[in-house]
Tab-separated table of C-alpha atoms in Angstrom:
chain	number	residue	atom	x	y	z
C	1	MET	CA	126.988	83.562	87.897
C	2	ALA	CA	123.582	85.262	88.825
C	3	SER	CA	122.129	84.164	92.158
C	4	VAL	CA	118.873	82.298	92.162
C	5	ARG	CA	116.976	85.149	93.420
C	6	ASN	CA	118.233	87.422	90.658
C	7	LEU	CA	117.127	84.567	88.044
C	8	LEU	CA	113.632	85.504	88.230
C	9	VAL	CA	111.460	87.989	86.603
C	10	PHE	CA	108.172	88.079	88.546
C	11	ARG	CA	104.982	90.041	87.597
C	12	GLN	CA	101.439	89.819	89.553
C	13	LEU	CA	98.878	90.838	87.255
C	14	PHE	CA	95.158	91.740	88.092
C	15	HIS	CA	91.831	91.298	86.147
C	16	LYS	CA	89.657	93.856	88.051
C	17	GLU	CA	86.245	92.452	87.002
C	18	THR	CA	86.788	89.247	88.724
C	19	SER	CA	89.446	90.300	90.857
C	20	THR	CA	91.686	87.373	89.530
C	21	TYR	CA	95.544	87.294	89.942
C	22	THR	CA	97.763	86.289	86.978
C	23	TYR	CA	101.290	85.435	87.624
C	24	LEU	CA	104.158	85.692	85.217
C	25	LEU	CA	107.510	83.935	86.111
C	26	ALA	CA	110.405	84.106	83.807
C	27	CYS	CA	114.214	82.871	84.185
C	28	LYS	CA	116.486	85.595	83.472
C	29	GLN	CA	119.224	83.215	81.840
C	30	THR	CA	117.016	81.473	79.421
C	31	MET	CA	114.131	83.833	79.202
C	32	LYS	CA	111.708	80.882	79.582
C	33	ALA	CA	108.362	81.978	80.961
C	34	VAL	CA	105.398	80.728	82.590
C	35	LEU	CA	101.972	82.225	83.105
C	36	ILE	CA	99.808	81.024	86.208
C	37	ASP	CA	95.977	81.606	85.808
C	38	PRO	CA	95.904	83.720	82.759
C	39	VAL	CA	92.481	85.247	81.988
C	40	LEU	CA	90.986	85.091	78.455
C	41	ASP	CA	89.778	88.940	78.771
C	42	CYS	CA	93.636	89.760	79.296
C	43	VAL	CA	95.497	87.871	76.900
C	44	GLU	CA	96.333	90.866	74.760
C	45	ARG	CA	97.931	92.547	77.610
C	46	ASP	CA	99.730	89.594	78.633
C	47	LEU	CA	101.023	88.856	75.224
C	48	LYS	CA	102.260	92.624	74.721
C	49	LEU	CA	104.009	92.253	78.322
C	50	LEU	CA	105.904	88.830	77.087
C	51	ARG	CA	106.974	90.569	73.794
C	52	GLU	CA	108.246	93.656	75.882
C	53	LEU	CA	110.095	91.571	78.371
C	54	GLY	CA	111.550	89.570	75.660
C	55	VAL	CA	110.538	86.218	77.336
C	56	GLN	CA	109.191	82.785	75.747
C	57	LEU	CA	105.987	81.241	77.106
C	58	VAL	CA	106.662	77.559	77.755
C	59	TYR	CA	103.584	76.864	79.990
C	60	GLY	CA	100.060	78.384	80.364
C	61	ILE	CA	99.271	76.947	83.700
C	62	ASN	CA	95.817	76.758	85.519
C	63	THR	CA	95.673	76.127	89.260
C	64	HIS	CA	92.183	74.464	88.648
C	65	VAL	CA	89.075	74.537	86.409
C	66	HIS	CA	87.829	78.123	87.208
C	67	ALA	CA	84.245	78.762	87.734
C	68	ASP	CA	84.410	82.629	87.500
C	69	HIS	CA	86.296	83.508	84.562
C	70	ILE	CA	87.337	81.808	81.090
C	71	THR	CA	91.231	80.898	81.341
C	72	GLY	CA	93.620	82.493	78.711
C	73	THR	CA	95.646	79.516	77.886
C	74	GLY	CA	93.457	78.494	74.841
C	75	LYS	CA	94.131	81.893	73.179
C	76	LEU	CA	97.633	82.023	74.381
C	77	LYS	CA	98.475	78.893	72.559
C	78	GLN	CA	96.925	80.165	69.670
C	79	ALA	CA	99.175	83.052	69.558
C	80	LEU	CA	102.189	81.038	70.767
C	81	PRO	CA	102.140	77.359	69.355
C	82	ASP	CA	104.906	76.299	71.305
C	83	CYS	CA	103.261	76.833	74.705
C	84	LYS	CA	101.774	74.021	76.615
C	85	SER	CA	98.512	74.081	78.684
C	86	VAL	CA	98.921	72.541	82.135
C	87	LEU	CA	96.015	71.278	84.460
C	88	GLY	CA	95.911	69.155	87.523
C	89	SER	CA	95.363	65.365	86.507
C	90	LYS	CA	92.361	64.881	88.608
C	91	SER	CA	90.608	68.091	87.267
C	92	GLY	CA	88.435	66.288	84.753
C	93	GLY	CA	89.513	68.742	81.879
C	94	ARG	CA	91.651	68.717	78.936
C	95	ALA	CA	95.197	69.994	78.649
C	96	ASP	CA	98.527	69.207	77.119
C	97	ILE	CA	100.149	68.391	80.374
C	98	PHE	CA	98.809	66.852	83.565
C	99	VAL	CA	100.343	67.406	86.773
C	100	ASP	CA	100.161	65.253	89.878
C	101	GLN	CA	101.509	65.388	93.343
C	102	SER	CA	105.295	66.020	93.603
C	103	GLU	CA	105.909	66.490	90.011
C	104	ARG	CA	108.189	69.265	88.698
C	105	LEU	CA	107.581	71.832	85.926
C	106	LYS	CA	110.894	73.297	84.793
C	107	PHE	CA	111.179	76.721	82.901
C	108	GLY	CA	114.833	77.426	81.995
C	109	ASN	CA	116.811	77.037	85.224
C	110	LEU	CA	113.833	77.465	87.617
C	111	MET	CA	111.570	74.765	88.661
C	112	LEU	CA	107.954	74.693	90.012
C	113	GLU	CA	106.969	71.757	92.398
C	114	CYS	CA	103.179	70.732	92.085
C	115	ARG	CA	101.322	69.854	95.143
C	116	SER	CA	97.820	68.682	94.945
C	117	THR	CA	95.410	70.755	97.181
C	118	PRO	CA	92.034	69.296	96.349
C	119	GLY	CA	89.042	70.509	98.309
C	120	HIS	CA	87.813	73.715	96.433
C	121	THR	CA	87.777	71.439	93.419
C	122	ASN	CA	89.417	67.779	92.796
C	123	GLY	CA	92.164	68.976	90.394
C	124	CYS	CA	93.491	71.972	92.443
C	125	THR	CA	97.175	72.293	92.432
C	126	THR	CA	99.258	74.505	94.433
C	127	PHE	CA	102.771	75.416	92.515
C	128	VAL	CA	105.757	75.915	94.761
C	129	LEU	CA	108.884	77.933	93.566
C	130	HIS	CA	111.177	76.883	96.350
C	131	ASP	CA	114.299	78.919	95.177
C	132	ARG	CA	112.334	82.148	95.953
C	133	ALA	CA	109.997	80.709	98.888
C	134	MET	CA	106.935	81.444	96.841
C	135	ALA	CA	103.717	79.313	96.578
C	136	PHE	CA	100.854	79.799	94.006
C	137	THR	CA	97.853	78.631	95.780
C	138	GLY	CA	95.070	79.021	93.249
C	139	ASP	CA	91.699	79.018	95.500
C	140	ALA	CA	92.957	76.496	97.969
C	141	LEU	CA	94.129	79.438	100.202
C	142	LEU	CA	93.120	83.124	99.987
C	143	VAL	CA	94.477	85.900	102.097
C	144	ARG	CA	92.913	85.263	105.371
C	145	GLY	CA	90.388	82.882	103.545
C	146	CYS	CA	90.055	80.087	101.252
C	147	GLY	CA	87.897	79.038	98.115
C	148	ARG	CA	84.153	77.965	98.425
C	149	THR	CA	83.654	74.083	98.685
C	150	ASP	CA	79.906	74.130	97.813
C	151	PHE	CA	80.276	73.079	94.049
C	152	GLN	CA	82.642	71.333	91.629
C	153	GLN	CA	83.520	68.623	93.865
C	154	GLY	CA	83.912	70.881	96.652
C	155	SER	CA	84.778	69.224	100.186
C	156	PRO	CA	85.414	71.322	103.232
C	157	SER	CA	86.893	68.358	104.782
C	158	THR	CA	89.380	67.970	101.982
C	159	LEU	CA	90.244	71.410	101.625
C	160	TYR	CA	91.155	71.678	105.348
C	161	GLU	CA	93.467	68.584	104.881
C	162	SER	CA	95.079	69.966	101.662
C	163	VAL	CA	95.879	73.406	103.063
C	164	HIS	CA	97.269	72.300	106.175
C	165	SER	CA	99.471	69.364	104.752
C	166	GLN	CA	100.474	70.858	101.741
C	167	ILE	CA	100.568	74.816	102.204
C	168	LEU	CA	100.624	75.727	105.657
C	169	SER	CA	103.466	73.031	106.163
C	170	LEU	CA	105.766	75.144	104.150
C	171	PRO	CA	108.393	77.299	105.872
C	172	LYS	CA	106.937	80.008	107.605
C	173	HIS	CA	108.668	82.683	105.578
C	174	TYR	CA	107.049	81.310	102.454
C	175	LYS	CA	105.118	83.925	100.443
C	176	LEU	CA	101.629	82.846	99.307
C	177	TYR	CA	100.030	83.933	96.171
C	178	PRO	CA	96.219	83.673	95.703
C	179	ALA	CA	94.302	83.301	92.496
C	180	HIS	CA	91.981	86.010	93.760
C	181	ASP	CA	91.597	88.812	96.435
C	182	TYR	CA	88.656	90.915	96.743
C	183	LYS	CA	89.936	93.506	99.522
C	184	GLY	CA	93.061	94.521	97.776
C	185	PHE	CA	95.786	92.166	99.340
C	186	SER	CA	98.210	90.930	97.111
C	187	VAL	CA	100.345	88.262	99.115
C	188	THR	CA	100.470	86.717	102.452
C	189	THR	CA	102.832	84.359	104.234
C	190	VAL	CA	102.478	81.099	105.816
C	191	GLU	CA	103.197	82.511	109.214
C	192	GLU	CA	100.541	85.218	108.735
C	193	GLU	CA	97.845	82.483	107.713
C	194	LEU	CA	98.797	80.177	110.427
C	195	ALA	CA	97.845	83.102	112.960
C	196	HIS	CA	95.366	85.012	111.225
C	197	ASN	CA	93.240	82.989	108.717
C	198	THR	CA	89.621	83.605	109.696
C	199	ARG	CA	88.686	79.845	108.740
C	200	LEU	CA	91.693	77.836	108.698
C	201	THR	CA	93.100	78.558	112.161
C	202	LYS	CA	89.730	76.775	113.373
C	203	SER	CA	89.391	73.136	114.293
C	204	LYS	CA	88.410	70.688	111.350
C	205	GLU	CA	84.928	70.417	112.865
C	206	GLU	CA	84.499	74.343	113.221
C	207	PHE	CA	85.861	74.875	109.584
C	208	ILE	CA	83.532	72.320	107.998
C	209	LYS	CA	80.427	74.207	109.848
C	210	ILE	CA	81.721	77.479	108.607
C	211	MET	CA	81.893	76.253	104.996
C	212	ASP	CA	78.890	74.467	105.010
C	213	ASN	CA	76.752	77.778	106.180
C	214	LEU	CA	78.242	80.183	103.795
C	215	ASN	CA	75.066	80.196	101.475
C	216	LEU	CA	76.948	81.872	98.898
C	217	PRO	CA	75.090	82.912	95.514
C	218	TYR	CA	75.477	80.734	92.379
C	219	PRO	CA	78.622	81.837	90.685
C	220	LYS	CA	77.698	84.417	88.007
C	221	ARG	CA	79.819	83.045	85.180
C	222	ILE	CA	79.947	79.362	86.187
C	223	ASP	CA	77.737	78.272	83.131
C	224	GLU	CA	80.056	79.792	80.567
C	225	SER	CA	83.255	79.370	82.589
C	226	LEU	CA	83.164	75.710	83.303
C	227	PRO	CA	82.760	74.140	79.973
C	228	ALA	CA	85.322	76.535	78.210
C	229	ASN	CA	87.729	75.902	81.278
C	230	LEU	CA	87.476	72.014	81.159
C	231	ILE	CA	89.181	72.360	77.663
C	232	CYS	CA	91.662	74.761	79.015
C	233	GLY	CA	90.215	77.718	77.235
C	234	VAL	CA	87.493	78.019	74.351
C	235	THR	CA	89.935	77.990	71.557
C	236	ASP	CA	92.211	75.656	73.087
C	237	PRO	CA	94.165	73.290	70.339
C	238	VAL	CA	95.002	70.663	72.541
C	239	SER	CA	97.289	68.286	70.870
C	240	SER	CA	95.855	64.965	71.957
J	1	MET	CA	122.826	89.583	110.936
J	2	ALA	CA	119.874	89.785	108.663
J	3	SER	CA	120.893	91.050	105.100
J	4	VAL	CA	119.262	94.336	104.043
J	5	ARG	CA	117.201	92.255	101.614
J	6	ASN	CA	115.679	90.323	104.347
J	7	LEU	CA	115.149	93.493	106.416
J	8	LEU	CA	111.966	94.451	104.792
J	9	VAL	CA	108.400	93.523	105.039
J	10	PHE	CA	106.684	94.669	101.879
J	11	ARG	CA	103.087	94.667	100.910
J	12	GLN	CA	101.332	96.089	97.898
J	13	LEU	CA	97.696	97.124	98.638
J	14	PHE	CA	94.936	97.891	96.063
J	15	HIS	CA	91.790	100.094	96.392
J	16	LYS	CA	89.784	98.900	93.393
J	17	GLU	CA	87.277	101.754	93.117
J	18	THR	CA	89.994	104.400	92.276
J	19	SER	CA	92.521	101.804	91.326
J	20	THR	CA	95.108	103.164	93.938
J	21	TYR	CA	98.033	101.376	95.233
J	22	THR	CA	99.196	101.644	98.855
J	23	TYR	CA	102.399	100.376	99.848
J	24	LEU	CA	103.282	99.134	103.372
J	25	LEU	CA	107.240	98.858	104.025
J	26	ALA	CA	108.383	97.776	107.576
J	27	CYS	CA	111.534	97.137	108.944
J	28	LYS	CA	111.891	93.537	110.248
J	29	GLN	CA	114.445	94.427	113.045
J	30	THR	CA	112.747	97.196	114.690
J	31	MET	CA	109.265	96.822	113.372
J	32	LYS	CA	108.848	100.477	112.308
J	33	ALA	CA	106.740	100.826	109.305
J	34	VAL	CA	105.496	103.406	106.816
J	35	LEU	CA	102.454	103.395	104.544
J	36	ILE	CA	102.903	105.193	101.296
J	37	ASP	CA	99.447	106.764	99.748
J	38	PRO	CA	97.052	105.049	102.073
J	39	VAL	CA	93.269	105.507	101.124
J	40	LEU	CA	90.728	106.884	103.529
J	41	ASP	CA	88.149	104.214	102.447
J	42	CYS	CA	90.978	101.243	103.307
J	43	VAL	CA	92.234	102.569	106.659
J	44	GLU	CA	90.245	99.861	108.799
J	45	ARG	CA	92.024	97.244	106.496
J	46	ASP	CA	95.494	98.628	106.726
J	47	LEU	CA	95.075	99.209	110.715
J	48	LYS	CA	94.254	95.691	110.914
J	49	LEU	CA	97.051	94.492	108.800
J	50	LEU	CA	99.353	96.645	110.786
J	51	ARG	CA	98.060	95.052	113.789
J	52	GLU	CA	98.427	91.328	112.602
J	53	LEU	CA	101.905	92.085	111.346
J	54	GLY	CA	102.966	93.480	114.749
J	55	VAL	CA	104.367	96.867	113.288
J	56	GLN	CA	104.401	100.340	114.153
J	57	LEU	CA	103.340	102.889	111.939
J	58	VAL	CA	105.786	105.970	112.066
J	59	TYR	CA	104.994	107.759	108.921
J	60	GLY	CA	102.011	108.036	106.607
J	61	ILE	CA	103.307	109.396	103.520
J	62	ASN	CA	101.486	110.918	100.584
J	63	THR	CA	103.356	111.251	97.277
J	64	HIS	CA	101.213	114.072	96.565
J	65	VAL	CA	97.909	115.798	96.975
J	66	HIS	CA	95.597	113.297	95.192
J	67	ALA	CA	92.632	114.439	93.260
J	68	ASP	CA	90.871	111.096	92.815
J	69	HIS	CA	90.425	110.005	96.410
J	70	ILE	CA	91.039	111.080	99.907
J	71	THR	CA	93.868	110.122	101.818
J	72	GLY	CA	94.094	107.847	104.737
J	73	THR	CA	96.719	109.622	106.773
J	74	GLY	CA	94.311	111.730	108.980
J	75	LYS	CA	92.433	108.884	110.132
J	76	LEU	CA	95.567	106.719	110.670
J	77	LYS	CA	97.023	109.434	112.772
J	78	GLN	CA	93.785	109.495	114.943
J	79	ALA	CA	94.241	105.827	115.557
J	80	LEU	CA	97.858	105.803	116.113
J	81	PRO	CA	99.006	109.136	117.538
J	82	ASP	CA	102.628	108.667	116.978
J	83	CYS	CA	102.420	108.484	113.161
J	84	LYS	CA	103.449	111.664	111.383
J	85	SER	CA	102.209	112.731	107.982
J	86	VAL	CA	104.504	113.366	105.261
J	87	LEU	CA	104.097	115.555	102.139
J	88	GLY	CA	106.313	117.267	99.693
J	89	SER	CA	107.115	120.728	100.794
J	90	LYS	CA	105.920	122.367	97.452
J	91	SER	CA	102.753	120.905	97.880
J	92	GLY	CA	100.796	123.687	99.416
J	93	GLY	CA	99.353	121.369	101.676
J	94	ARG	CA	99.611	120.689	105.527
J	95	ALA	CA	101.652	117.794	107.052
J	96	ASP	CA	103.575	117.119	109.934
J	97	ILE	CA	106.716	116.580	108.131
J	98	PHE	CA	107.633	118.395	104.678
J	99	VAL	CA	110.060	116.704	102.552
J	100	ASP	CA	112.706	118.293	100.011
J	101	GLN	CA	114.800	116.904	97.462
J	102	SER	CA	117.363	114.479	98.788
J	103	GLU	CA	116.025	114.284	102.199
J	104	ARG	CA	115.868	111.146	103.885
J	105	LEU	CA	113.104	109.493	105.756
J	106	LYS	CA	114.226	106.791	108.256
J	107	PHE	CA	112.246	103.970	109.527
J	108	GLY	CA	114.073	101.454	111.696
J	109	ASN	CA	117.062	100.527	109.792
J	110	LEU	CA	115.586	101.362	106.441
J	111	MET	CA	115.775	104.615	104.597
J	112	LEU	CA	113.927	106.413	101.826
J	113	GLU	CA	115.421	108.953	99.591
J	114	CYS	CA	112.970	111.770	98.670
J	115	ARG	CA	113.131	112.864	95.209
J	116	SER	CA	111.070	115.885	93.931
J	117	THR	CA	109.237	114.997	90.815
J	118	PRO	CA	106.951	117.937	89.955
J	119	GLY	CA	104.772	118.190	86.861
J	120	HIS	CA	101.601	116.127	87.685
J	121	THR	CA	101.548	118.453	90.823
J	122	ASN	CA	104.056	120.947	92.385
J	123	GLY	CA	104.658	118.753	95.434
J	124	CYS	CA	105.048	115.347	93.805
J	125	THR	CA	107.633	113.245	95.520
J	126	THR	CA	109.241	109.907	94.513
J	127	PHE	CA	110.509	107.831	97.381
J	128	VAL	CA	113.403	105.659	96.615
J	129	LEU	CA	114.387	102.533	98.942
J	130	HIS	CA	118.046	102.004	97.640
J	131	ASP	CA	118.846	98.988	99.566
J	132	ARG	CA	116.130	97.214	97.677
J	133	ALA	CA	116.309	98.903	94.305
J	134	MET	CA	112.600	100.124	94.703
J	135	ALA	CA	111.186	103.433	93.819
J	136	PHE	CA	107.466	104.678	94.663
J	137	THR	CA	106.813	106.917	91.948
J	138	GLY	CA	103.397	108.203	92.755
J	139	ASP	CA	101.437	109.710	89.684
J	140	ALA	CA	104.857	111.218	88.353
J	141	LEU	CA	105.521	107.612	86.563
J	142	LEU	CA	102.707	104.964	85.875
J	143	VAL	CA	103.517	101.532	84.144
J	144	ARG	CA	103.787	102.704	80.536
J	145	GLY	CA	102.284	106.048	81.196
J	146	CYS	CA	102.264	108.877	83.349
J	147	GLY	CA	99.925	111.255	85.510
J	148	ARG	CA	97.833	113.986	83.889
J	149	THR	CA	99.270	117.643	83.694
J	150	ASP	CA	96.242	119.554	83.049
J	151	PHE	CA	95.240	120.820	86.619
J	152	GLN	CA	96.727	121.320	90.017
J	153	GLN	CA	99.953	123.042	88.707
J	154	GLY	CA	100.464	120.447	86.096
J	155	SER	CA	103.359	121.156	83.559
J	156	PRO	CA	104.177	118.554	80.930
J	157	SER	CA	107.442	120.191	80.325
J	158	THR	CA	108.488	119.867	84.241
J	159	LEU	CA	106.923	116.254	84.484
J	160	TYR	CA	109.155	115.153	81.705
J	161	GLU	CA	112.207	116.770	83.122
J	162	SER	CA	111.258	115.216	86.414
J	163	VAL	CA	110.856	111.770	85.435
J	164	HIS	CA	113.847	111.574	83.362
J	165	SER	CA	116.122	113.299	85.660
J	166	GLN	CA	114.880	111.785	88.909
J	167	ILE	CA	113.529	108.489	88.029
J	168	LEU	CA	114.512	106.949	84.753
J	169	SER	CA	117.975	107.857	85.785
J	170	LEU	CA	117.862	105.243	88.395
J	171	PRO	CA	119.985	102.060	87.679
J	172	LYS	CA	117.828	99.994	85.084
J	173	HIS	CA	117.090	97.103	87.423
J	174	TYR	CA	115.281	99.372	89.740
J	175	LYS	CA	111.616	98.431	90.229
J	176	LEU	CA	108.935	101.133	90.081
J	177	TYR	CA	105.942	101.132	91.930
J	178	PRO	CA	103.098	103.452	90.812
J	179	ALA	CA	100.278	105.080	92.767
J	180	HIS	CA	97.800	103.753	90.321
J	181	ASP	CA	97.337	101.205	87.742
J	182	TYR	CA	94.210	100.677	85.503
J	183	LYS	CA	94.935	97.800	83.346
J	184	GLY	CA	96.313	95.148	86.123
J	185	PHE	CA	99.889	96.055	86.118
J	186	SER	CA	101.420	96.216	89.636
J	187	VAL	CA	105.164	96.978	88.879
J	188	THR	CA	107.708	97.998	86.350
J	189	THR	CA	111.443	98.728	85.916
J	190	VAL	CA	113.348	101.631	84.784
J	191	GLU	CA	114.711	99.452	81.900
J	192	GLU	CA	111.091	98.703	80.778
J	193	GLU	CA	109.933	102.209	80.938
J	194	LEU	CA	112.984	103.630	79.091
J	195	ALA	CA	112.154	101.062	76.270
J	196	HIS	CA	108.295	100.859	76.210
J	197	ASN	CA	106.614	103.806	78.083
J	198	THR	CA	104.271	105.065	75.556
J	199	ARG	CA	104.769	108.664	76.208
J	200	LEU	CA	107.979	109.310	77.984
J	201	THR	CA	110.209	107.662	75.126
J	202	LYS	CA	109.122	110.434	72.892
J	203	SER	CA	110.914	113.644	72.532
J	204	LYS	CA	110.124	116.432	74.967
J	205	GLU	CA	108.314	118.324	72.456
J	206	GLU	CA	106.297	115.147	71.306
J	207	PHE	CA	105.477	114.601	74.850
J	208	ILE	CA	104.279	117.922	75.522
J	209	LYS	CA	102.006	117.634	72.444
J	210	ILE	CA	100.515	114.235	73.830
J	211	MET	CA	99.818	115.618	77.184
J	212	ASP	CA	98.273	118.812	75.883
J	213	ASN	CA	95.886	116.922	73.665
J	214	LEU	CA	94.510	114.268	75.948
J	215	ASN	CA	91.168	116.114	76.713
J	216	LEU	CA	90.525	114.022	79.933
J	217	PRO	CA	87.143	114.462	81.805
J	218	TYR	CA	87.426	116.523	84.885
J	219	PRO	CA	88.267	114.119	87.960
J	220	LYS	CA	85.230	112.782	89.399
J	221	ARG	CA	86.096	113.220	93.023
J	222	ILE	CA	88.580	116.242	92.766
J	223	ASP	CA	85.958	118.638	94.497
J	224	GLU	CA	85.881	116.594	97.629
J	225	SER	CA	89.286	115.215	97.486
J	226	LEU	CA	91.662	118.339	97.183
J	227	PRO	CA	90.374	120.095	100.111
J	228	ALA	CA	90.629	117.142	102.316
J	229	ASN	CA	94.195	116.085	101.034
J	230	LEU	CA	95.457	119.496	101.199
J	231	ILE	CA	95.258	118.988	105.054
J	232	CYS	CA	96.431	115.422	104.783
J	233	GLY	CA	92.992	113.719	105.389
J	234	VAL	CA	89.784	115.214	106.784
J	235	THR	CA	90.483	114.401	110.179
J	236	ASP	CA	94.080	114.970	110.348
J	237	PRO	CA	95.280	116.660	113.687
J	238	VAL	CA	98.353	118.150	112.486
J	239	SER	CA	100.583	119.236	115.467
J	240	SER	CA	101.594	122.601	114.058
């Protein structure tokens, strides 16, 4: 029997314009696959890759309702009607499947644990693949940073609690894969972020002060992205 | 004893402006590290990462003399005098260490096999980490493509032979890491490229025809990049 490690097909994909990472995970025994945070502009690329790898997409997962790009889950579902969209239950958006703390998403012989990590948005979810010591943190934790907390129900206090209790409490060797990176990093570990995260190594009070004083510009694509992402993609034929 | 798989620290790093991948590989037992294809513009980022990971850079490796960006090996050597620059012996450039077919580069308890893969340039080298079934192909093989062959001693016939005899002859499950990607892919496998590479699945004759008719523009940064890269970076204090 193949070891668990050899069960996984894993691809990290990048959308350069918004510096967004999309993750393809598939079970080699059953060829069932999920995409985490697919981007609308890249759906044709991703569909071609799924075909070439011979895998079947069962879930199009969004870690949260993105403000900077439109999710690809709607278009993916049009092309692949058996695929279900997935979103955190507290997101306020629409999806085929809503996930809450501790729920599990199975694809073939692999399983993702869902961890609620609000603070960037209310519905933010981190997905953990314990078999491979990997976690997909969305915008809750970025390499050496974190997502902003100044819109979409953002709360620095909540984010601090989420990241420390749900992500940095994982074993030190766990690899953390963010939804974005702007400096060319692709992955980090719990150990690295506990030692070197520029914001989350501070006290909660200092962290809140940092986040409240970022004075970031209004996100460029938020006005088109949010309404579309609340329904899991502009063309999402949600079953319900 | 740690298994070979657990011996490796691996980071794929990206330079967005030129879509260049840099690879950090380090041996966990000895903390000796190499960087493959570091980019001058990213040296500060890479030095910080090396420090944070607590690893010691022993080799700054160039898969070839790049035409689109300036290598970081010279600046890295200034900051880390124990680091040696590495380049293929047929590159026509300068470096501390020249490598040829079948030579081995050891870093701690890990080892890279050097395979000459000319065709994009004469000195192109692919570095294979057999312990982890990974190969770093430079511009010889890209995901679903390959490097151009219309300047710098390029030869489609030679490239076709190199890729088929030295890269696609590796076991099918070997992961292939390119020096560039322009569509957001980060890795491929021998199996995938044997089936889906748009150019290298053709006959040699068809491949040559494709490559001879690409009509690509003159590389934007070649006039500054080539002279600097021939000496392994503008500030490279080569010992010899």
